[in-house]
Amino acid sequence: MHSDEPRFDDAEWLRPSPRMWKARQTLLAIVAVPITLAVAGVTAAGAGARPAGAVLAVLVVVSGWWWYVLRGRYRAWGYAERGDDLLVRRGLLVRRLSVVPYGRMQLIEVTAGPIDRIFGLATVQLHTASASTDARIPGLAAAEAQRLRDRLAALGESRAAGL
Amino acid sequence: MTTTDDAPTQGLPTEWMRLHPLSPVVRGARLLFALAIVVLPRQFTPGHRSQPWVDIIALFVALAAGIVSWLVTRWRIHNGELQVETGLIRRDSVRVPLTRLQAVDIVRPFAGRVLGLAEVRVVVAGHGSSTARLTYVTDEQATLIRARLLALAHGLAVDTPAPAEAPVLAVSGGRIAASQALGAPAVIVALALAVVVVLAALAPAAATASAVSFGFAVCFVVVSGAVRRASAEWEFRLSAAPDGLRLSAGLLQTRAETIPFGRVQAVRWVQPVLWRMFGWVRLEVDLARRHGRDRASRETAATTRALLPVGSPAEAARLLALVLPGASVTLPPQVLASARAPRRARWRAPFARHFLRAWHDDHYMVCGSGRLRPEFVVVPLQKAQSIRWSQGPVQRWLNLADVFVDSAGVHFPGRARMRDAAEAQQWAGLLPDIARSARGGTPLPASDTGGAVGLA
């Protein structure tokens, strides 16, 4: 954790499932490998081996950098259930932290895209009456997502604060 | 709520009711007017071999559609809900739980004023919820319905008479017009004129001609916007009733709305650059209503936000204290120094830093920004939906961070930008607790003391 980030003594930070990192890497591989090979192949066919090697090197470096960014983002995700509110933190370049009181939650959404489903993951998203509330926790194991949803729904009901 | 059923009706239905029979006329007034402009000259052009049947049939179909739509629309107040049903082929049923009610507006379009009819518009909170509208009922009925709905929304007996109103403030039409003329439009028109003059002196004739026409188009858009706003806020009157503030204004179309106390999500204090000469300020409120897609709710979003369209800082301070007791946008100089963003913030926000400041007490967060047009947003911490902290790469380098207080309002977010990182860290930790203790008080008092009293 960076020193500027707000600290909460009573917060026990939880992280997304390690399977999320696998899912992100898989997605990266699905996108980056064919593009790299295709572009290098076309260059090799058109301009010879040396330019193709240069292009390949550049694309590999870009992919590696992308991999590094994704890893940083994955590591930045965290959430903590405190007594009265949920904390969510994220972001590598722009770091963000949201505090959402349980009583303010209007809707809890659990979604899972196709890649997420292959890895047994789900995203939990919280909505309040404010459109700018930004509390999304991706990459939770399906069971953990269920647990979190049920717990948040129960807490939200017992502490509903209206508008 | 059974009170709805056994209460004396006094002209208010618990049975299904139709709207006023002349409703289609008011609703179609604009359409009829447009049709008349198209049809009449066509009919009376000499030598034009017209087929009057087409026009007559068109008129008849429009009329029949209006009458059918009136026939199939019905409404009632039942079970603590306002229920409106409409539509012949696709039934449309709107139920508004009155406990979620945010405001009740009475709108009188020009044709409605001629015929003595008004529209009752009920605004509720939350995403995906719609505005229920009764178009149209008689003026007396509209006033009665509004009093009833507000009484029900506050959990009072249904036949509570409309409470007395105490006038608070009035702004004359002339002053509204002057303030609009001195707003952004004046600056933009002046800039457009300057560009055209410079071009006329320097550039070839062809370029000048296109610049002139472009400048004219820009001026037209800007001026018509100013005229529309001025006519919407014409003869602005504000009065206080026990349940909320009553606003009424309008030149051709008048609207009267009620802002219930305790439903104000944020207040903005703003001073456009040319207003500084006269010491004018403007005060706007943000309620928990959403941006609508249809024309009616866009109008609502665009025109009903002013609590004080134009006035002196003293008037603004008085009104601010009325809706948010104890809130203020000014600070004593020695406190102000610590509320201002650090000097190094100018690298990240070179213009806005001048008025970039933020402070909070136990009830409110106040955020200022702007250079030419200083604005201050006051957010009651009681209304905070979530609190966010964020830090971008440049901010990290400058040791700064932002803290946001999200309210259910749409227009004015509470943004404490460019705070010292240590302070932002401390605020992000403290504000959730302050907001919680502010919320812990009496939830939403409907008294004239507003939303922030009796707090822990």
XYZ file of C-alpha atoms in Angstrom:
619
model
C 0.000 0.000 0.000
C 1.262 3.459 -0.848
C 1.840 5.835 2.014
C -0.636 8.458 0.754
C -3.536 6.061 0.681
C -6.096 6.495 3.469
C -5.610 4.012 6.259
C -8.268 2.232 8.174
C -7.104 0.479 11.304
C -10.084 -1.832 11.543
C -10.001 -2.888 7.898
C -9.012 -6.417 6.967
C -8.189 -6.213 3.299
C -9.244 -9.080 1.085
C -8.007 -9.588 -2.456
C -9.638 -10.968 -5.586
C -9.132 -14.623 -6.344
C -5.724 -15.617 -7.822
C -7.745 -17.137 -10.639
C -8.483 -13.554 -11.740
C -4.813 -13.131 -12.562
C -4.916 -16.334 -14.601
C -8.026 -15.075 -16.400
C -6.383 -11.727 -17.174
C -3.252 -13.453 -18.481
C -5.354 -15.754 -20.624
C -7.179 -12.795 -22.089
C -3.876 -11.061 -22.761
C -2.541 -14.184 -24.492
C -5.687 -14.529 -26.593
C -5.326 -10.949 -27.829
C -1.559 -10.433 -27.957
C -0.168 -13.722 -29.335
C -2.190 -13.897 -32.601
C -1.655 -10.183 -33.305
C 2.088 -10.444 -32.700
C 2.427 -13.534 -34.876
C 0.218 -12.162 -37.648
C 1.991 -8.789 -37.847
C 5.424 -10.420 -37.719
C 4.383 -12.919 -40.376
C 3.074 -10.237 -42.725
C 6.248 -8.179 -42.249
C 8.406 -11.236 -42.910
C 6.514 -11.990 -46.096
C 6.664 -8.397 -47.305
C 9.983 -6.979 -46.085
C 12.200 -9.889 -45.091
C 13.457 -11.385 -41.854
C 15.294 -8.464 -40.212
C 12.387 -5.972 -40.127
C 10.159 -8.827 -39.034
C 12.513 -9.530 -36.140
C 12.444 -5.845 -35.117
C 8.628 -5.746 -35.267
C 8.454 -8.959 -33.281
C 10.790 -7.535 -30.637
C 8.721 -4.338 -30.331
C 5.459 -6.264 -30.021
C 6.930 -8.618 -27.447
C 8.138 -5.656 -25.394
C 4.716 -3.984 -25.650
C 3.002 -7.202 -24.588
C 5.400 -7.576 -21.701
C 4.725 -4.028 -20.573
C 1.011 -4.665 -20.851
C 1.418 -7.825 -18.787
C 3.261 -5.757 -16.166
C 0.445 -3.148 -16.061
C -2.199 -5.856 -15.755
C -0.297 -7.432 -12.905
C -0.065 -4.088 -11.123
C -3.771 -3.515 -11.572
C -4.581 -6.987 -10.362
C -2.456 -6.456 -7.272
C -4.064 -3.066 -6.570
C -7.554 -4.506 -6.151
C -8.708 -4.921 -2.614
C -11.827 -4.738 -0.510
C -12.595 -4.698 3.168
C -15.822 -5.132 5.087
C -15.832 -2.772 8.021
C -18.492 -2.449 10.675
C -20.549 0.131 8.810
C -19.101 0.409 5.341
C -17.406 -1.413 2.545
C -14.030 -0.241 1.273
C -12.884 -0.882 -2.270
C -9.489 0.142 -3.583
C -8.076 -0.154 -7.059
C -5.914 1.386 -9.727
C -2.220 1.438 -10.595
C -1.646 4.785 -12.239
C -4.678 6.581 -10.828
C -5.273 5.067 -7.428
C -8.773 5.138 -6.033
C -10.470 4.164 -2.836
C -14.240 4.169 -2.265
C -16.094 4.014 1.021
C -19.717 2.897 0.677
C -21.859 2.793 3.816
C -23.977 -0.376 3.920
C -27.079 1.713 4.565
C -26.674 3.538 1.257
C -26.640 0.483 -0.998
C -29.660 0.280 -3.251
C -28.696 -2.576 -5.506
C -26.045 -5.260 -5.536
C -25.238 -6.782 -8.866
C -23.303 -9.966 -9.509
C -22.146 -10.428 -13.094
C -19.902 -12.918 -14.851
C -18.664 -12.628 -18.416
C -17.713 -15.641 -20.570
C -14.007 -15.635 -19.609
C -14.953 -15.089 -15.955
C -17.283 -18.083 -16.107
C -14.575 -20.361 -17.497
C -12.453 -19.496 -14.464
C -15.385 -19.588 -12.047
C -15.208 -15.878 -11.285
C -17.774 -13.145 -10.772
C -17.902 -9.364 -10.328
C -19.836 -7.774 -7.494
C -21.006 -4.235 -8.127
C -22.686 -1.926 -5.644
C -25.092 0.832 -6.632
C -26.186 3.717 -4.462
C -28.524 6.601 -5.246
C -25.485 8.464 -6.541
C -24.409 7.775 -10.100
C -20.787 8.542 -9.271
C -20.421 5.821 -6.674
C -17.861 3.494 -8.091
C -17.667 0.308 -6.080
C -16.945 -2.725 -8.198
C -15.046 -5.788 -7.079
C -14.055 -8.016 -9.998
C -12.464 -11.423 -10.006
C -14.124 -12.906 -6.952
C -14.471 -16.658 -6.765
C -18.112 -17.495 -7.416
C -18.681 -18.719 -3.847
C -17.058 -15.616 -2.360
C -19.179 -13.401 -4.651
C -22.304 -15.142 -3.379
C -21.220 -14.767 0.221
C -20.384 -11.094 -0.228
C -23.667 -10.396 -2.006
C -25.745 -12.071 0.682
C -23.846 -10.417 3.482
C -24.058 -6.962 1.872
C -27.754 -7.399 1.168
C -28.418 -8.377 4.786
C -26.347 -5.482 6.116
C -27.933 -3.057 3.677
C -31.393 -4.082 4.787
C -30.661 -3.700 8.481
C -29.046 -0.291 8.028
C -31.116 1.252 5.222
C -30.798 5.008 5.416
C -32.884 6.154 2.462
C -31.892 9.345 0.733
C -52.375 3.448 4.552
C -56.077 3.206 4.997
C -56.548 6.905 5.740
C -56.600 7.463 2.021
C -59.781 5.500 1.673
C -61.941 6.865 4.473
C -60.839 10.480 4.356
C -63.352 13.069 3.155
C -62.789 13.460 -0.529
C -63.099 17.235 -0.918
C -62.779 16.960 -4.650
C -59.872 14.560 -4.432
C -60.602 11.109 -5.742
C -59.830 7.748 -4.287
C -61.849 6.337 -7.172
C -60.490 6.384 -10.678
C -60.738 9.846 -12.197
C -60.324 11.293 -15.659
C -58.308 14.348 -16.432
C -59.955 17.586 -17.513
C -61.875 17.210 -20.831
C -60.013 20.127 -22.374
C -56.657 18.385 -21.781
C -56.200 17.300 -25.408
C -56.566 20.915 -26.493
C -53.773 22.088 -24.197
C -51.615 19.093 -24.971
C -52.090 19.580 -28.695
C -51.850 23.362 -28.601
C -48.335 23.476 -29.933
C -49.154 20.876 -32.559
C -52.330 22.705 -33.581
C -50.398 25.935 -33.840
C -47.785 24.304 -36.052
C -50.486 22.648 -38.149
C -52.266 25.974 -38.573
C -49.076 27.598 -39.816
C -48.658 24.871 -42.418
C -52.269 24.367 -43.402
C -53.850 27.798 -43.464
C -51.528 29.477 -45.970
C -51.827 26.403 -48.155
C -55.593 26.570 -48.108
C -55.803 30.257 -48.832
C -53.095 30.551 -51.459
C -54.892 31.752 -54.608
C -54.560 29.463 -57.557
C -53.453 26.569 -55.354
C -55.539 23.559 -56.312
C -55.806 22.265 -52.801
C -57.361 19.116 -51.543
C -58.913 20.311 -48.272
C -59.884 16.742 -47.411
C -56.339 15.722 -46.612
C -55.958 18.532 -44.130
C -59.371 17.973 -42.610
C -58.673 14.284 -42.181
C -55.308 15.032 -40.587
C -56.990 17.431 -38.186
C -59.714 14.939 -37.411
C -57.222 12.127 -36.744
C -55.204 14.360 -34.426
C -58.360 15.355 -32.589
C -59.586 11.769 -32.319
C -56.194 10.623 -31.004
C -56.300 13.340 -28.374
C -59.805 12.393 -27.275
C -59.002 8.684 -27.143
C -55.885 9.348 -25.120
C -58.012 11.415 -22.724
C -60.634 8.644 -22.543
C -58.164 5.923 -21.596
C -56.248 7.941 -19.013
C -57.299 7.709 -15.403
C -55.723 8.403 -12.047
C -56.314 8.116 -8.325
C -54.613 8.317 -4.970
C -54.813 4.952 -3.293
C -52.812 3.022 -0.725
C -50.373 5.861 -0.305
C -49.652 5.812 -3.990
C -50.450 8.078 -6.860
C -51.589 5.797 -9.659
C -51.831 6.912 -13.257
C -52.927 4.604 -16.039
C -52.874 5.505 -19.681
C -52.593 4.110 -23.196
C -55.090 2.359 -25.446
C -52.973 -0.319 -27.081
C -50.013 -0.434 -24.737
C -51.291 0.123 -21.198
C -48.932 2.242 -19.198
C -49.367 2.233 -15.470
C -47.327 4.480 -13.196
C -47.460 4.057 -9.434
C -45.650 6.560 -7.310
C -45.155 5.626 -3.663
C -45.593 8.959 -1.952
C -42.924 8.251 0.624
C -40.365 8.450 -2.174
C -41.673 11.767 -3.399
C -39.055 14.429 -4.011
C -41.075 17.362 -5.282
C -44.448 18.283 -6.705
C -44.460 20.814 -9.526
C -47.400 22.627 -11.027
C -46.735 23.654 -14.608
C -49.031 25.931 -16.597
C -48.213 26.121 -20.268
C -49.451 29.197 -22.094
C -52.523 27.438 -23.526
C -53.254 26.006 -20.099
C -53.155 29.441 -18.516
C -55.702 30.682 -21.045
C -58.067 27.798 -20.219
C -57.352 27.695 -16.489
C -55.668 24.281 -16.591
C -52.439 23.104 -15.009
C -50.210 20.059 -15.021
C -49.212 18.308 -11.803
C -45.787 16.723 -12.040
C -44.623 14.386 -9.318
C -40.898 13.824 -9.099
C -39.587 10.787 -7.275
C -36.079 9.746 -6.412
C -33.914 6.949 -7.601
C -32.619 5.374 -10.757
C -35.094 4.159 -13.297
C -38.038 5.779 -11.600
C -40.248 7.944 -13.696
C -42.053 11.201 -13.287
C -45.814 10.855 -12.924
C -47.707 13.619 -14.646
C -51.332 14.625 -14.587
C -51.936 16.585 -17.787
C -54.204 18.493 -17.191
C -56.461 19.331 -14.262
C -58.041 22.626 -13.228
C -55.976 25.159 -11.322
C -57.875 24.662 -8.054
C -57.599 20.904 -8.323
C -53.881 21.143 -9.005
C -53.298 23.161 -5.845
C -55.424 20.738 -3.840
C -53.679 17.687 -5.247
C -50.315 19.142 -4.447
C -51.285 19.886 -0.853
C -52.642 16.340 -0.510
C -49.617 14.646 -1.974
C -47.249 16.619 0.220
C -49.370 15.902 3.305
C -49.325 12.183 2.499
C -45.624 12.253 1.760
C -44.999 13.707 5.211
C -47.296 11.212 6.875
C -49.917 13.776 7.866
C -53.671 13.327 7.646
C -54.788 13.401 4.038
C -57.117 16.379 4.487
C -54.469 18.619 6.039
C -55.110 21.965 4.391
C -52.387 23.513 2.299
C -50.089 25.205 4.797
C -49.665 28.967 4.776
C -46.738 30.329 2.856
C -44.465 33.114 3.974
C -42.907 35.054 1.116
C -39.140 34.962 1.315
C -37.890 36.582 -1.803
C -38.917 37.892 -5.209
C -36.737 38.735 -8.185
C -38.223 40.984 -10.851
C -38.269 39.978 -14.493
C -36.090 42.921 -15.471
C -33.353 41.849 -13.122
C -33.519 38.279 -14.435
C -33.196 39.566 -18.000
C -30.247 41.778 -17.047
C -28.506 38.939 -15.235
C -28.950 36.577 -18.182
C -27.662 39.221 -20.595
C -24.538 39.620 -18.452
C -23.918 35.893 -18.135
C -21.966 33.643 -20.443
C -23.974 34.803 -23.522
C -22.573 38.338 -23.312
C -19.025 36.999 -23.170
C -19.541 34.598 -26.048
C -21.277 37.176 -28.255
C -18.518 39.692 -27.545
C -15.855 37.111 -28.394
C -17.656 36.153 -31.619
C -17.908 39.828 -32.609
C -14.226 40.371 -31.875
C -13.234 37.370 -33.999
C -15.417 38.581 -36.882
C -13.979 42.109 -36.709
C -10.413 40.813 -36.650
C -11.118 38.516 -39.572
C -12.791 41.312 -41.538
C -9.653 43.400 -41.130
C -7.138 40.684 -41.937
C -8.634 37.851 -43.941
C -9.927 37.653 -47.503
C -13.604 38.381 -48.090
C -14.659 34.752 -48.598
C -13.311 33.644 -45.228
C -14.918 36.650 -43.556
C -18.301 35.796 -44.996
C -18.238 32.247 -43.663
C -16.910 33.472 -40.311
C -19.743 36.000 -40.099
C -22.367 33.366 -40.770
C -20.791 30.977 -38.283
C -20.568 33.717 -35.678
C -24.183 34.597 -36.297
C -25.235 30.974 -35.774
C -23.284 30.772 -32.502
C -24.799 34.053 -31.292
C -28.292 32.865 -32.174
C -27.922 29.631 -30.236
C -26.402 31.378 -27.231
C -28.924 34.212 -27.172
C -31.923 31.929 -27.594
C -30.658 29.820 -24.690
C -30.389 32.942 -22.538
C -33.884 34.064 -23.568
C -35.278 30.635 -22.708
C -33.673 30.657 -19.268
C -34.782 34.216 -18.619
C -38.369 33.390 -19.571
C -38.298 30.297 -17.358
C -37.084 32.282 -14.331
C -39.131 35.409 -15.052
C -40.743 37.005 -11.966
C -39.133 34.476 -9.676
C -40.863 34.153 -6.321
C -39.804 32.065 -3.365
C -41.830 31.427 -0.252
C -41.421 29.150 2.725
C -44.099 26.705 3.778
C -43.727 24.294 6.695
C -43.103 21.401 4.320
C -40.649 23.036 1.993
C -39.749 25.939 -0.199
C -42.213 27.017 -2.881
C -40.715 28.321 -6.076
C -42.715 29.902 -8.842
C -41.559 31.587 -11.999
C -42.203 31.888 -15.709
C -43.104 34.293 -18.464
C -45.328 32.391 -20.906
C -45.322 29.035 -19.170
C -45.335 29.312 -15.406
C -44.262 26.618 -13.043
C -44.627 26.303 -9.307
C -42.632 23.696 -7.476
C -42.000 22.634 -3.946
C -38.633 21.581 -2.650
C -39.280 19.567 0.509
C -36.889 20.371 3.332
C -34.353 17.695 3.901
C -34.341 16.552 0.287
C -31.671 18.962 -0.844
C -28.641 16.963 -1.918
C -26.314 19.851 -2.667
C -26.335 23.616 -3.119
C -24.149 25.550 -5.527
C -23.160 29.183 -5.113
C -21.868 30.635 -8.376
C -20.761 34.017 -9.658
C -20.264 34.493 -13.424
C -17.456 36.861 -14.310
C -19.497 39.898 -15.341
C -21.738 39.620 -12.296
C -18.869 40.598 -10.046
C -19.288 44.234 -11.113
C -22.699 44.239 -9.489
C -21.918 41.813 -6.696
C -24.544 39.366 -7.932
C -24.525 35.682 -7.145
C -26.703 32.748 -8.038
C -27.742 29.885 -5.814
C -28.848 26.525 -7.203
C -30.092 23.378 -5.527
C -29.637 19.784 -6.539
C -32.350 17.293 -5.738
C -32.236 13.561 -6.139
C -33.803 13.599 -9.559
C -32.202 12.071 -12.542
C -31.407 13.356 -16.002
C -34.449 12.537 -18.066
C -34.499 11.589 -21.675
C -37.841 13.064 -22.562
C -38.359 16.737 -23.124
C -40.417 17.406 -20.014
C -37.850 16.121 -17.574
C -35.029 17.814 -19.451
C -36.907 21.045 -18.900
C -37.099 20.183 -15.236
C -33.406 19.501 -15.064
C -32.513 22.634 -16.950
C -34.760 25.223 -15.419
C -35.684 24.429 -11.880
C -32.366 24.440 -10.208
C -32.198 28.082 -9.206
C -32.990 28.849 -5.606
C -31.923 32.406 -6.226
C -31.618 33.231 -9.951
C -29.732 36.431 -9.160
C -29.232 38.335 -5.935
C -26.820 39.807 -3.460
C -24.425 37.638 -1.441
C -26.416 38.513 1.681
C -29.619 37.144 0.139
C -27.731 34.055 -1.000
C -26.351 33.505 2.489
C -29.836 33.848 3.977
C -31.310 31.308 1.549
C -28.416 28.934 2.034
C -29.017 29.028 5.779
C -32.691 28.361 5.126
C -32.151 25.139 3.165
C -28.976 24.005 4.898
C -28.945 25.534 8.386
C -25.497 26.505 9.541
C -23.885 26.216 6.108
C -21.777 29.030 4.712
C -19.555 29.496 1.694
C -17.350 32.123 3.318
C -14.657 31.617 5.894
C -12.729 33.978 8.141
C -9.374 34.818 6.480
C -7.181 32.943 8.940
C -9.187 29.727 8.413
C -9.396 30.328 4.674
C -5.634 30.066 4.328
C -5.729 26.446 5.410
C -8.789 25.683 3.272
C -7.099 26.773 0.055
C -5.366 24.222 -2.115
C -1.569 24.266 -1.712
C 0.391 26.498 -4.092
C 1.931 23.536 -5.851
C -1.558 22.557 -7.064
C -1.188 25.230 -9.770
C 0.901 22.788 -11.811
C -2.045 20.444 -11.972
C -4.917 22.983 -12.025
C -3.383 26.245 -13.257
C -6.615 28.233 -13.574
C -8.949 26.650 -11.065
C -6.455 26.858 -8.204
C -7.391 30.475 -7.567
C -10.668 29.538 -5.929
C -9.790 25.904 -5.256
C -10.582 25.340 -1.627
C -12.420 22.903 0.561
C -13.352 22.537 4.162
C -15.776 20.564 6.218
C -17.383 20.702 9.615
C -19.639 18.182 11.321
C -22.489 18.673 8.855
C -21.258 20.049 5.564
C -18.497 19.743 3.060
C -17.841 22.925 1.073
C -15.783 22.808 -2.128
C -14.808 25.845 -4.162
C -13.271 26.005 -7.625
C -13.084 28.125 -10.749
C -11.107 31.113 -11.913
C -13.340 33.394 -13.991
C -16.474 31.951 -12.500
C -15.997 31.021 -8.859
C -18.378 28.382 -7.612
C -18.870 26.753 -4.257
C -20.702 23.493 -3.726
C -22.114 22.677 -0.306
C -22.894 19.007 0.297
C -24.578 17.950 3.541
C -22.532 15.047 4.843
C -25.780 13.524 6.035
C -26.593 12.959 2.347
C -23.284 11.355 1.410
C -23.900 8.195 -0.582
C -20.263 7.250 -0.768
C -16.890 8.831 -0.223
C -14.020 8.421 -2.636
C -10.348 9.178 -2.555
C -8.241 9.296 -5.689
C -4.709 10.179 -6.682
C -3.355 10.412 -10.220
C 0.316 10.150 -11.195
C 0.884 13.921 -11.361
C -0.824 14.349 -8.036
C 1.357 11.635 -6.552
C 4.397 13.517 -7.745
C 3.050 16.782 -6.284
C 1.950 15.083 -3.067
C -1.724 15.913 -3.642
C -4.957 13.893 -3.689
C -8.692 14.353 -4.298
C -11.566 13.509 -1.980
C -15.098 13.236 -3.365
C -18.370 13.186 -1.485
C -21.031 11.605 -3.718
C -24.601 12.682 -3.133
C -27.734 11.506 -4.898
C -27.850 14.780 -6.824
C -26.730 14.831 -10.421
C -25.469 18.301 -11.057
C -23.062 19.328 -8.334
C -20.681 16.709 -7.034
C -18.783 17.572 -3.867
C -15.194 17.500 -5.041
C -12.374 18.529 -2.758
C -9.673 18.563 -5.396
C -5.945 19.001 -4.929
C -5.736 18.643 -1.191
C -2.461 17.978 0.484
C -1.992 14.206 0.428
C -1.760 13.906 4.196
C -4.932 15.942 4.653
C -6.796 13.940 1.999
C -5.710 10.751 3.702
C -7.043 12.029 6.995
C -10.329 13.258 5.456
C -11.023 9.998 3.649
C -10.679 8.244 6.974
C -12.770 10.756 8.929
C -15.593 11.675 6.553
C -17.333 8.270 6.592
C -17.571 8.481 10.400
C -18.737 12.115 10.345
C -21.330 11.279 7.713
C -22.548 8.361 9.761
C -22.978 10.398 12.910
C -24.680 13.165 10.892
C -27.074 10.526 9.518
C -27.661 9.099 12.939
C -29.783 12.093 13.963
C -33.440 12.560 13.165
C -33.747 11.251 9.617
C -35.591 13.887 7.605
C -37.397 16.455 9.719
C -40.209 18.131 7.828
C -40.031 21.256 9.957
C -38.795 24.655 8.877
C -35.405 23.945 10.353
C -34.406 21.752 7.448
C -32.321 18.661 7.303
C -29.363 19.162 9.562
C -30.694 19.740 13.053
C -30.836 17.290 15.893
C -27.713 15.586 14.750
C -25.328 13.731 16.917
